[in-house]
PDB file of C-alpha atoms in Angstrom:
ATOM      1  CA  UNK A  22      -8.560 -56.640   8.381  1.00  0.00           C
ATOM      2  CA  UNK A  23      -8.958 -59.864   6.655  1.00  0.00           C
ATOM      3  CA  UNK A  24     -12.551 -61.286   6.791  1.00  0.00           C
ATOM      4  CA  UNK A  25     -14.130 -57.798   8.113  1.00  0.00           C
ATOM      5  CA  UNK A  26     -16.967 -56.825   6.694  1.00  0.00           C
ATOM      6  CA  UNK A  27     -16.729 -53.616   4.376  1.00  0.00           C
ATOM      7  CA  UNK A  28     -18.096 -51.508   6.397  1.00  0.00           C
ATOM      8  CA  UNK A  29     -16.367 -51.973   8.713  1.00  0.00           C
ATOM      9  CA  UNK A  30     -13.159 -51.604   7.061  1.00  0.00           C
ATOM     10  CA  UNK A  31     -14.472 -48.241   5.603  1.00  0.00           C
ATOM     11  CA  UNK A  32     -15.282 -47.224   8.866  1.00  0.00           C
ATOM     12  CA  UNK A  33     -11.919 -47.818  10.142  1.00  0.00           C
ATOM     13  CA  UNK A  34     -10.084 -46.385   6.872  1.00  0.00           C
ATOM     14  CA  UNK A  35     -12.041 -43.020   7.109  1.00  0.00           C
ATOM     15  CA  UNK A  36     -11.133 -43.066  10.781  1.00  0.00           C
ATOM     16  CA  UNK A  37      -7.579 -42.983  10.871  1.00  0.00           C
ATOM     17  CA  UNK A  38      -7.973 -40.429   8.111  1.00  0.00           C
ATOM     18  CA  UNK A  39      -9.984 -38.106   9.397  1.00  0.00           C
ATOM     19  CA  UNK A  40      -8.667 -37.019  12.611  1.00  0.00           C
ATOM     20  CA  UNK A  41      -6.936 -33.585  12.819  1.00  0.00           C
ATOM     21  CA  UNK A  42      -3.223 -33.756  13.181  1.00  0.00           C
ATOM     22  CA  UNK A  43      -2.376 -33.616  16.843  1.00  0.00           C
ATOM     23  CA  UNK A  44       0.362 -31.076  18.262  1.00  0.00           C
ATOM     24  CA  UNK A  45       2.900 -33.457  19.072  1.00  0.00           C
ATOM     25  CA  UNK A  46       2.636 -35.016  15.568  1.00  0.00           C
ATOM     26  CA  UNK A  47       3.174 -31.669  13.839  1.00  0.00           C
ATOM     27  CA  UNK A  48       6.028 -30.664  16.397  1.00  0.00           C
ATOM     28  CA  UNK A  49       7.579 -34.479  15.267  1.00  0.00           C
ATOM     29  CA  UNK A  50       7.149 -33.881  11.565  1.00  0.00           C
ATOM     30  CA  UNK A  51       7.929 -30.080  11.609  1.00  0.00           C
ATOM     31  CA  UNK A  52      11.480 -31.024  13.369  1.00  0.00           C
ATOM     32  CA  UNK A  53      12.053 -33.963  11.051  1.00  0.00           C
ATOM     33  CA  UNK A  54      15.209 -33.958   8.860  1.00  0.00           C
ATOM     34  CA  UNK A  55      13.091 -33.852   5.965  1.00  0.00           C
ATOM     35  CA  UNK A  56      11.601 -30.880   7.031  1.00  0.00           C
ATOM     36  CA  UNK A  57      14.718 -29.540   8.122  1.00  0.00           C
ATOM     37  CA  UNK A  58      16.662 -29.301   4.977  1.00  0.00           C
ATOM     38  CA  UNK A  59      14.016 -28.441   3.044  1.00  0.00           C
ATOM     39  CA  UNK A  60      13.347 -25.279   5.475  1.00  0.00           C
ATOM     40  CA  UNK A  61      17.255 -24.674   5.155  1.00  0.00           C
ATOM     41  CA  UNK A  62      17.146 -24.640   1.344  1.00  0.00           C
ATOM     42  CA  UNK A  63      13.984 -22.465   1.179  1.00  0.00           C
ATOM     43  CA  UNK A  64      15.503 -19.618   3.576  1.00  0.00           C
ATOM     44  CA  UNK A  65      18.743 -19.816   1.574  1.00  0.00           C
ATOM     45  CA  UNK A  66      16.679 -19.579  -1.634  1.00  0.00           C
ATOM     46  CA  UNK A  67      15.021 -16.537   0.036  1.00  0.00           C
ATOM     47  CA  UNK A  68      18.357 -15.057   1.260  1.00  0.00           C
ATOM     48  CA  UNK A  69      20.317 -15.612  -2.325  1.00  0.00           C
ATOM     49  CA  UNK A  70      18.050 -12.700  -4.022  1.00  0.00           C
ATOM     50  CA  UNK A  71      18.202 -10.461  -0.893  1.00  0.00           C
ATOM     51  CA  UNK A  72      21.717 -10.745  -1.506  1.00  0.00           C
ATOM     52  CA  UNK A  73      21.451 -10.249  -5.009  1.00  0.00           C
ATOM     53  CA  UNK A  74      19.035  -7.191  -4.695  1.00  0.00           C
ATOM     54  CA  UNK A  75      21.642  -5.835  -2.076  1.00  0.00           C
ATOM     55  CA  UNK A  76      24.322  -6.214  -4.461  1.00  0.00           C
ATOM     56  CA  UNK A  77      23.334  -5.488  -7.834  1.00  0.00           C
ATOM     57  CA  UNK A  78      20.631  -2.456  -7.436  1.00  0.00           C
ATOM     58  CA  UNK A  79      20.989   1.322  -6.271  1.00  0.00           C
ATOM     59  CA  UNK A  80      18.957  -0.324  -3.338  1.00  0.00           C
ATOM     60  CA  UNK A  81      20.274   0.184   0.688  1.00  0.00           C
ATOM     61  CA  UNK A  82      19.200  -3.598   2.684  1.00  0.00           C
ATOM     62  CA  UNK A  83      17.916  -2.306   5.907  1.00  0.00           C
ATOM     63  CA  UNK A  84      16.350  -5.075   7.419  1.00  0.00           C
ATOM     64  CA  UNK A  85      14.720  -8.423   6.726  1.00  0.00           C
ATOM     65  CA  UNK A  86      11.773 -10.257   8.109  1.00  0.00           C
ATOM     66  CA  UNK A  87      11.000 -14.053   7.686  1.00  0.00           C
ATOM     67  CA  UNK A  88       7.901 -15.996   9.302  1.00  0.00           C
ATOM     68  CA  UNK A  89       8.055 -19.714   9.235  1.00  0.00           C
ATOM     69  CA  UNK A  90       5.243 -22.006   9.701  1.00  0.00           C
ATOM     70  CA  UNK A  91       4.298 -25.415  10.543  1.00  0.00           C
ATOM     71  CA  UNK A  92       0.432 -26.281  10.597  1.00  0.00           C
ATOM     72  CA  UNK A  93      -1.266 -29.672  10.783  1.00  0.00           C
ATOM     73  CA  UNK A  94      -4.521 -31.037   8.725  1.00  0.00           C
ATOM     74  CA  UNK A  95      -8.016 -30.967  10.069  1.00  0.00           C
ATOM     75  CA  UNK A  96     -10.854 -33.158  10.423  1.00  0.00           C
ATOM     76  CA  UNK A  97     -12.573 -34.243   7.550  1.00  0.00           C
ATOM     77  CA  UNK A  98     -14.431 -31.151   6.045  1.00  0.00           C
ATOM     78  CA  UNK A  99     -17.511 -31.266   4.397  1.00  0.00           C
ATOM     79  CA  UNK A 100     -19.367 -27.607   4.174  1.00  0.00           C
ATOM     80  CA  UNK A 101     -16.350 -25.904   3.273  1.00  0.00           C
ATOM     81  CA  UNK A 102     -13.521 -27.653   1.886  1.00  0.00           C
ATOM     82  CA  UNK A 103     -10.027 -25.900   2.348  1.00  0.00           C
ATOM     83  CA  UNK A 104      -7.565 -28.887   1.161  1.00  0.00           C
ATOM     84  CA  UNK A 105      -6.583 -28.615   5.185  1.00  0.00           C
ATOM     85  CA  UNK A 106      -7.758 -32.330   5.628  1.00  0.00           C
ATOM     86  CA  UNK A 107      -5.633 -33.757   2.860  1.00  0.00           C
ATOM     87  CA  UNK A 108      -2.607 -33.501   4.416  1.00  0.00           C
ATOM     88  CA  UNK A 109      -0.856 -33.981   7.779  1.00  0.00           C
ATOM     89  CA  UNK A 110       1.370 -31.473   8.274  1.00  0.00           C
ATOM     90  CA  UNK A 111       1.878 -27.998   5.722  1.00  0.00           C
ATOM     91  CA  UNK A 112       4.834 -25.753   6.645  1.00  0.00           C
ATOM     92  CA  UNK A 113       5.405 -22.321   4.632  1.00  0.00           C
ATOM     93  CA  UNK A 114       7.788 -19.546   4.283  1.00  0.00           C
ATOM     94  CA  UNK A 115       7.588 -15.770   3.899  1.00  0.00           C
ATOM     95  CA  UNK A 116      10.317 -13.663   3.439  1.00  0.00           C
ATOM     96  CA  UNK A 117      10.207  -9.722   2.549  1.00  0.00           C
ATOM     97  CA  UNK A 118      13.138  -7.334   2.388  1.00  0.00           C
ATOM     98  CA  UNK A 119      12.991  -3.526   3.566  1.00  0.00           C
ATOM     99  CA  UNK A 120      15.723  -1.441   1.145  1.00  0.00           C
ATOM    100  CA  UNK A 121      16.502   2.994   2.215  1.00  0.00           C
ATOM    101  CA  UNK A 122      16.600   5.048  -1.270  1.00  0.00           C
ATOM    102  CA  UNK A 123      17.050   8.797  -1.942  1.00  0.00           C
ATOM    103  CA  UNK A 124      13.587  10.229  -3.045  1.00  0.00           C
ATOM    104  CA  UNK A 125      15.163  12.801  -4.850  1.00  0.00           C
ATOM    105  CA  UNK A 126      16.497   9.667  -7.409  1.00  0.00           C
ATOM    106  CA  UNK A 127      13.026   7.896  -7.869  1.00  0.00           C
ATOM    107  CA  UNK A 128      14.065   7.655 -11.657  1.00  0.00           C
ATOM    108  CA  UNK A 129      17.706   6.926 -11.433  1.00  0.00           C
ATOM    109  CA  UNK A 130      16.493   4.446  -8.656  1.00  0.00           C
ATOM    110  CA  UNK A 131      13.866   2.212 -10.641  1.00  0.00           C
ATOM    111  CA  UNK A 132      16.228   2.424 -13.993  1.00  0.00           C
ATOM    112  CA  UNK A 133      19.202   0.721 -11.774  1.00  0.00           C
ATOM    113  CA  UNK A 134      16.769  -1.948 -10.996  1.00  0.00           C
ATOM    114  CA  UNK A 135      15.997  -2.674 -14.358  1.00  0.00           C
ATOM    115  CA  UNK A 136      19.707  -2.381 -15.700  1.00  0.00           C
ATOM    116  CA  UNK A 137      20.289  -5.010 -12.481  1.00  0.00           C
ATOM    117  CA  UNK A 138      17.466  -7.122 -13.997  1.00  0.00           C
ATOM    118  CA  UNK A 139      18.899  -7.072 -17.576  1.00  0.00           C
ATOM    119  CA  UNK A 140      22.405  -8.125 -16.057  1.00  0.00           C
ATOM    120  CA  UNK A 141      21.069 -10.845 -13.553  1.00  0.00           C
ATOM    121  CA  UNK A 142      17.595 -12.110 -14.636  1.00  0.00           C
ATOM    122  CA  UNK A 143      15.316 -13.976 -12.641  1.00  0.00           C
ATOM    123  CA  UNK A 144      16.519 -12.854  -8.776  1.00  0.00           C
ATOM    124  CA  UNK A 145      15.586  -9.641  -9.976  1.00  0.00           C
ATOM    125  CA  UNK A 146      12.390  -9.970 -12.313  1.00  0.00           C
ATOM    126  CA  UNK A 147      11.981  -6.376 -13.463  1.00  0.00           C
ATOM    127  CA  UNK A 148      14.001  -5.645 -16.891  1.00  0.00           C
ATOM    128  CA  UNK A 149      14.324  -2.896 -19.875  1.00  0.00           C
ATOM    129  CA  UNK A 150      11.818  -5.170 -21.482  1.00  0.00           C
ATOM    130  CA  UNK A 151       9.306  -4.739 -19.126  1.00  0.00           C
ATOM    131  CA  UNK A 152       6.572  -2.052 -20.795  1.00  0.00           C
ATOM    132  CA  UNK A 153       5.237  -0.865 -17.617  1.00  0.00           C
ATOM    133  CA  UNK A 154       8.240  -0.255 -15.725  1.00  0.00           C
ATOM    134  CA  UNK A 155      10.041   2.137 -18.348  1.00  0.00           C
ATOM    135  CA  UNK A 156       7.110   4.075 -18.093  1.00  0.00           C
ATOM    136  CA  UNK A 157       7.336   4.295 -14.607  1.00  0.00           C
ATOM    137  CA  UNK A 158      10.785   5.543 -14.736  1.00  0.00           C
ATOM    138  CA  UNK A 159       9.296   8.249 -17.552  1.00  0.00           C
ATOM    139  CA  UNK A 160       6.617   9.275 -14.934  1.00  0.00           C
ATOM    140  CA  UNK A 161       9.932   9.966 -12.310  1.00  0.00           C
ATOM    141  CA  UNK A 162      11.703  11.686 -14.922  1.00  0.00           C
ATOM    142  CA  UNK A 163       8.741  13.776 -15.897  1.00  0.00           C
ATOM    143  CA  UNK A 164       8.073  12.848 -19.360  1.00  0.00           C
ATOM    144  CA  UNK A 165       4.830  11.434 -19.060  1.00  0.00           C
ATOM    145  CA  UNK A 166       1.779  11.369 -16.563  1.00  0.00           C
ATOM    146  CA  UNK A 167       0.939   8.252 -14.510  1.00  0.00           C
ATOM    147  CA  UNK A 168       1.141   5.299 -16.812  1.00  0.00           C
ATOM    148  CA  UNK A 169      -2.250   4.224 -15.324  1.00  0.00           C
ATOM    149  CA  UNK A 170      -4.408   7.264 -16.858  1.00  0.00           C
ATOM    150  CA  UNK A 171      -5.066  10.909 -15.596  1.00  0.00           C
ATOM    151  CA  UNK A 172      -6.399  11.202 -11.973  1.00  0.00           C
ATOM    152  CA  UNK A 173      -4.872   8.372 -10.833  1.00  0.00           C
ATOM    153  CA  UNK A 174      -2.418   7.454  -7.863  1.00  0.00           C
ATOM    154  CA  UNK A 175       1.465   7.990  -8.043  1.00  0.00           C
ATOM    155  CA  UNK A 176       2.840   4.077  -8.967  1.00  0.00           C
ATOM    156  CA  UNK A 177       4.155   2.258  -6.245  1.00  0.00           C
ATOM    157  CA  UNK A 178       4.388  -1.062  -6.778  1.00  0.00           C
ATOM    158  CA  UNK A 179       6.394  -3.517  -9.816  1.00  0.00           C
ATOM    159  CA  UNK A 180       4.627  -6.983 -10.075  1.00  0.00           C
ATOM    160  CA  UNK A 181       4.953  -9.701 -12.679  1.00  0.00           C
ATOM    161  CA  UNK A 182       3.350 -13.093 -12.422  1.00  0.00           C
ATOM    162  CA  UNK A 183       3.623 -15.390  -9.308  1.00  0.00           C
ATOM    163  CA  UNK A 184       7.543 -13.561  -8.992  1.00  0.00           C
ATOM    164  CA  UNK A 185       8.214 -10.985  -6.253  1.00  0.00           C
ATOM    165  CA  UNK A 186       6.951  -7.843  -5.817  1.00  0.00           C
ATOM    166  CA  UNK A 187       8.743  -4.543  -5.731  1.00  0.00           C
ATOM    167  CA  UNK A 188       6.717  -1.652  -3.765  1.00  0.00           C
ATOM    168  CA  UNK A 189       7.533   1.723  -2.539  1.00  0.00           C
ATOM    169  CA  UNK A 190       6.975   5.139  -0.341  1.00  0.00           C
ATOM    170  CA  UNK A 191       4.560   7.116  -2.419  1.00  0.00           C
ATOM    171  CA  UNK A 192       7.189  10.048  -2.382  1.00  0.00           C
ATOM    172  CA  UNK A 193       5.109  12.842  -5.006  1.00  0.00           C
ATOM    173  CA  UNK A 194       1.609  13.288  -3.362  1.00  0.00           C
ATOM    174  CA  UNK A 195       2.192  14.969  -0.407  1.00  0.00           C
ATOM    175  CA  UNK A 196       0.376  13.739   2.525  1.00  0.00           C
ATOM    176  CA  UNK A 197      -1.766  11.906   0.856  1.00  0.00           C
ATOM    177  CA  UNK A 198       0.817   9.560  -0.234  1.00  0.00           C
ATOM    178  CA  UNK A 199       0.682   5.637   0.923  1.00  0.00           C
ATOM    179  CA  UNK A 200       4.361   4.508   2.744  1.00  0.00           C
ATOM    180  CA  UNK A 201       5.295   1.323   2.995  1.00  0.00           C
ATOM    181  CA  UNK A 202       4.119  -0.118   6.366  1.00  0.00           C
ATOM    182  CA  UNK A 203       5.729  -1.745   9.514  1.00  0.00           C
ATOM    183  CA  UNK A 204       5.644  -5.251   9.320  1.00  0.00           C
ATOM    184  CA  UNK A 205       3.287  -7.018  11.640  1.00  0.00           C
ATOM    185  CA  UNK A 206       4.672  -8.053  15.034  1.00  0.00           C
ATOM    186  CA  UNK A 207       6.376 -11.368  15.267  1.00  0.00           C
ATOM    187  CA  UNK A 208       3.898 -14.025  16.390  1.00  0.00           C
ATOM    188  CA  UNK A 209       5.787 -16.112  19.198  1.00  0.00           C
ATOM    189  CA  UNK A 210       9.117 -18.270  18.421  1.00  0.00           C
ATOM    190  CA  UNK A 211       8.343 -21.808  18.824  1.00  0.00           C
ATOM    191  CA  UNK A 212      10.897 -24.152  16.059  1.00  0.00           C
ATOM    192  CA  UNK A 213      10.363 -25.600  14.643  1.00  0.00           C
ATOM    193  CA  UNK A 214       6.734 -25.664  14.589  1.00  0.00           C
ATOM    194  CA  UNK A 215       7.194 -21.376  13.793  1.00  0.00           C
ATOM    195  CA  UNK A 216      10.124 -19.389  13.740  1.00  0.00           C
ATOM    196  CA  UNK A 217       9.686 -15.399  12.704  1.00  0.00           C
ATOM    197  CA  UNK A 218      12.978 -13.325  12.501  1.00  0.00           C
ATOM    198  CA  UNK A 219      13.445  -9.764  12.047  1.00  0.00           C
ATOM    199  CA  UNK A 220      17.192  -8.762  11.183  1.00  0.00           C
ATOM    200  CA  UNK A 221      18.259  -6.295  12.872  1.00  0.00           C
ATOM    201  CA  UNK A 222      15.743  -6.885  15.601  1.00  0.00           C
ATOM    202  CA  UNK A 223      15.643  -3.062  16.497  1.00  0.00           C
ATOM    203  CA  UNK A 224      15.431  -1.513  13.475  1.00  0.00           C
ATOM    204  CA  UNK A 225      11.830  -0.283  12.001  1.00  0.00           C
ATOM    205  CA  UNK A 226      11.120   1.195   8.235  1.00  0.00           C
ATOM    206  CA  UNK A 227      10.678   4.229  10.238  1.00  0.00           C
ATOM    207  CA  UNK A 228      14.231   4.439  10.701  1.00  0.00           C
ATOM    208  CA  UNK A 229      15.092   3.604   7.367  1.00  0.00           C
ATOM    209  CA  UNK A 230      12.801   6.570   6.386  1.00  0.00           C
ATOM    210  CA  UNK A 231      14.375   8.947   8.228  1.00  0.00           C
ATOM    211  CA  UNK A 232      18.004   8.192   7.390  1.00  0.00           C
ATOM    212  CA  UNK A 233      17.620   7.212   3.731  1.00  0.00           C
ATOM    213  CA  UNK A 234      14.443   9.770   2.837  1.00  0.00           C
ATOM    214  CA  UNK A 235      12.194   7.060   1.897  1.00  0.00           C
ATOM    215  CA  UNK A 236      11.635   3.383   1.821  1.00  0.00           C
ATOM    216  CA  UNK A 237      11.411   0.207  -1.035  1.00  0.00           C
ATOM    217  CA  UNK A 238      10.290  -3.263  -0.409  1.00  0.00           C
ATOM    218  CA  UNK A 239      10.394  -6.801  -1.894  1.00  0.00           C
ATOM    219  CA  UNK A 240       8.524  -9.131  -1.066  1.00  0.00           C
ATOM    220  CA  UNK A 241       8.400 -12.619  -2.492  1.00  0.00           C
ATOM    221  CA  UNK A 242       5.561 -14.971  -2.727  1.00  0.00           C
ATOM    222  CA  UNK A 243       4.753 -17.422   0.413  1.00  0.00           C
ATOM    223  CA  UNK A 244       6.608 -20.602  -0.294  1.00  0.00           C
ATOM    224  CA  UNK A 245       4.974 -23.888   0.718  1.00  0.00           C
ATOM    225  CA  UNK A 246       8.524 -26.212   1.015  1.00  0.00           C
ATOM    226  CA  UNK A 247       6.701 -28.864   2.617  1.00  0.00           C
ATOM    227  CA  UNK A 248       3.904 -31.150   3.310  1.00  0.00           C
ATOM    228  CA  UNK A 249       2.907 -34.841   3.899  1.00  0.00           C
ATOM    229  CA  UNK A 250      -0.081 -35.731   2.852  1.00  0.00           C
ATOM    230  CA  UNK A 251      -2.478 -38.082   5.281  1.00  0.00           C
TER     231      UNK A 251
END
């Protein structure tokens, strides 16, 4: 570019940035071994507190589901700025866990996860120390109304920070009670550009409602494990 005038170099800078990734390029990048490993360390990551949830809680693992995706940047964007033209490729992970549980042992149920907390610490967030969930498990036990205030829903959810979340079958309030739902169908299975796996395939948290009496859920925060940026 030597001896070019500026504006011309400008014009040629801002056009090699400012085209949107094209499919092949994302398909190149998504299989890369870059990519590779660090989508083989972020399932693994994933998979480690499943494991640990399975292991350590009064929780039943019934069935997992993980989406993996690959998207490339746009075009320049200037009404509405995403971030999506700053880099070429972005791929992210989500991985949730579907767990049977006797609704006759809410209390005994929620306390185990908090003893399994106190032993293991951060694969399972929820602890002893955490206000809100002893008072949960008082609410099961029957010692105190809803933690939230009178006239309010039955809890069904444990949240703390940008850590997973712990949510549950509503299993006190009749019909009128929120379940946990069916996860969405799997979008189609192209890797490495997206990969979505449901283990086992055939079973649904309907099934783990009926053989377990109700359901729990985990599910941890999307993980973006990797991008390059244009």
């Amino acid at each position: 570019m030597i001896g070019l005038p500026f504006t011309v170099v400008l014009v040629l800078v801002l056009a090699a940035c400012g085209r949107a990734t094209s499919e092949k390029i994302v398909r190149k990048l998504a299989g890369s071994p870059e990519a590779l490993k660090a989508r083989q360390e972020a399932e693994l990551a994933g998979r480690d507190i499943i494991a640990a949830w399975g292991a350590e809680t009064p929780l039943t693992l019934g069935l997992v589901v993980l989406e993996d995706v690959c998207v490339g940047g746009s075009a320049p964007e200037w009404l509405f700025p995403t971030g999506a033209d700053k880099y070429k490729i972005k791929c992210s992970m989500s991985v949730a866990a579907y767990f049977g549980a006797d609704p006759r042992r809410m209390a005994d149920t929620i306390d185990g996860v908090l003893s399994a907390g106190d032993r293991t610490g951060p694969p399972i967030p929820f602890n002893h120390e955490f206000h809100y969930a002893r008072t949960v498990v008082d609410y099961y036990r029957g010692k105190t109304g809803n933690s939230e205030g009178p006239r309010t829903w039955e809890p069904m959810q444990l949240s703390r920070g940008m850590t997973l979340t712990l949510s549950w079958d509503q299993v006190r309030s009749g019909h009128t009670g929120r379940l946990i739902e069916e996860p969405r169908p799997c979008s189609p299975h192209e890797p490495p550009v997206r990969r979505c796996l449901r283990e086992p395939a055939s079973t649904s948290v309907a099934d783990l409602r009926r053989e377990y009496g109700m359901v729990f859920k985990i599910t941890m925060p999307v993980r973006n494990y990797f991008t390059v940026w244009k």
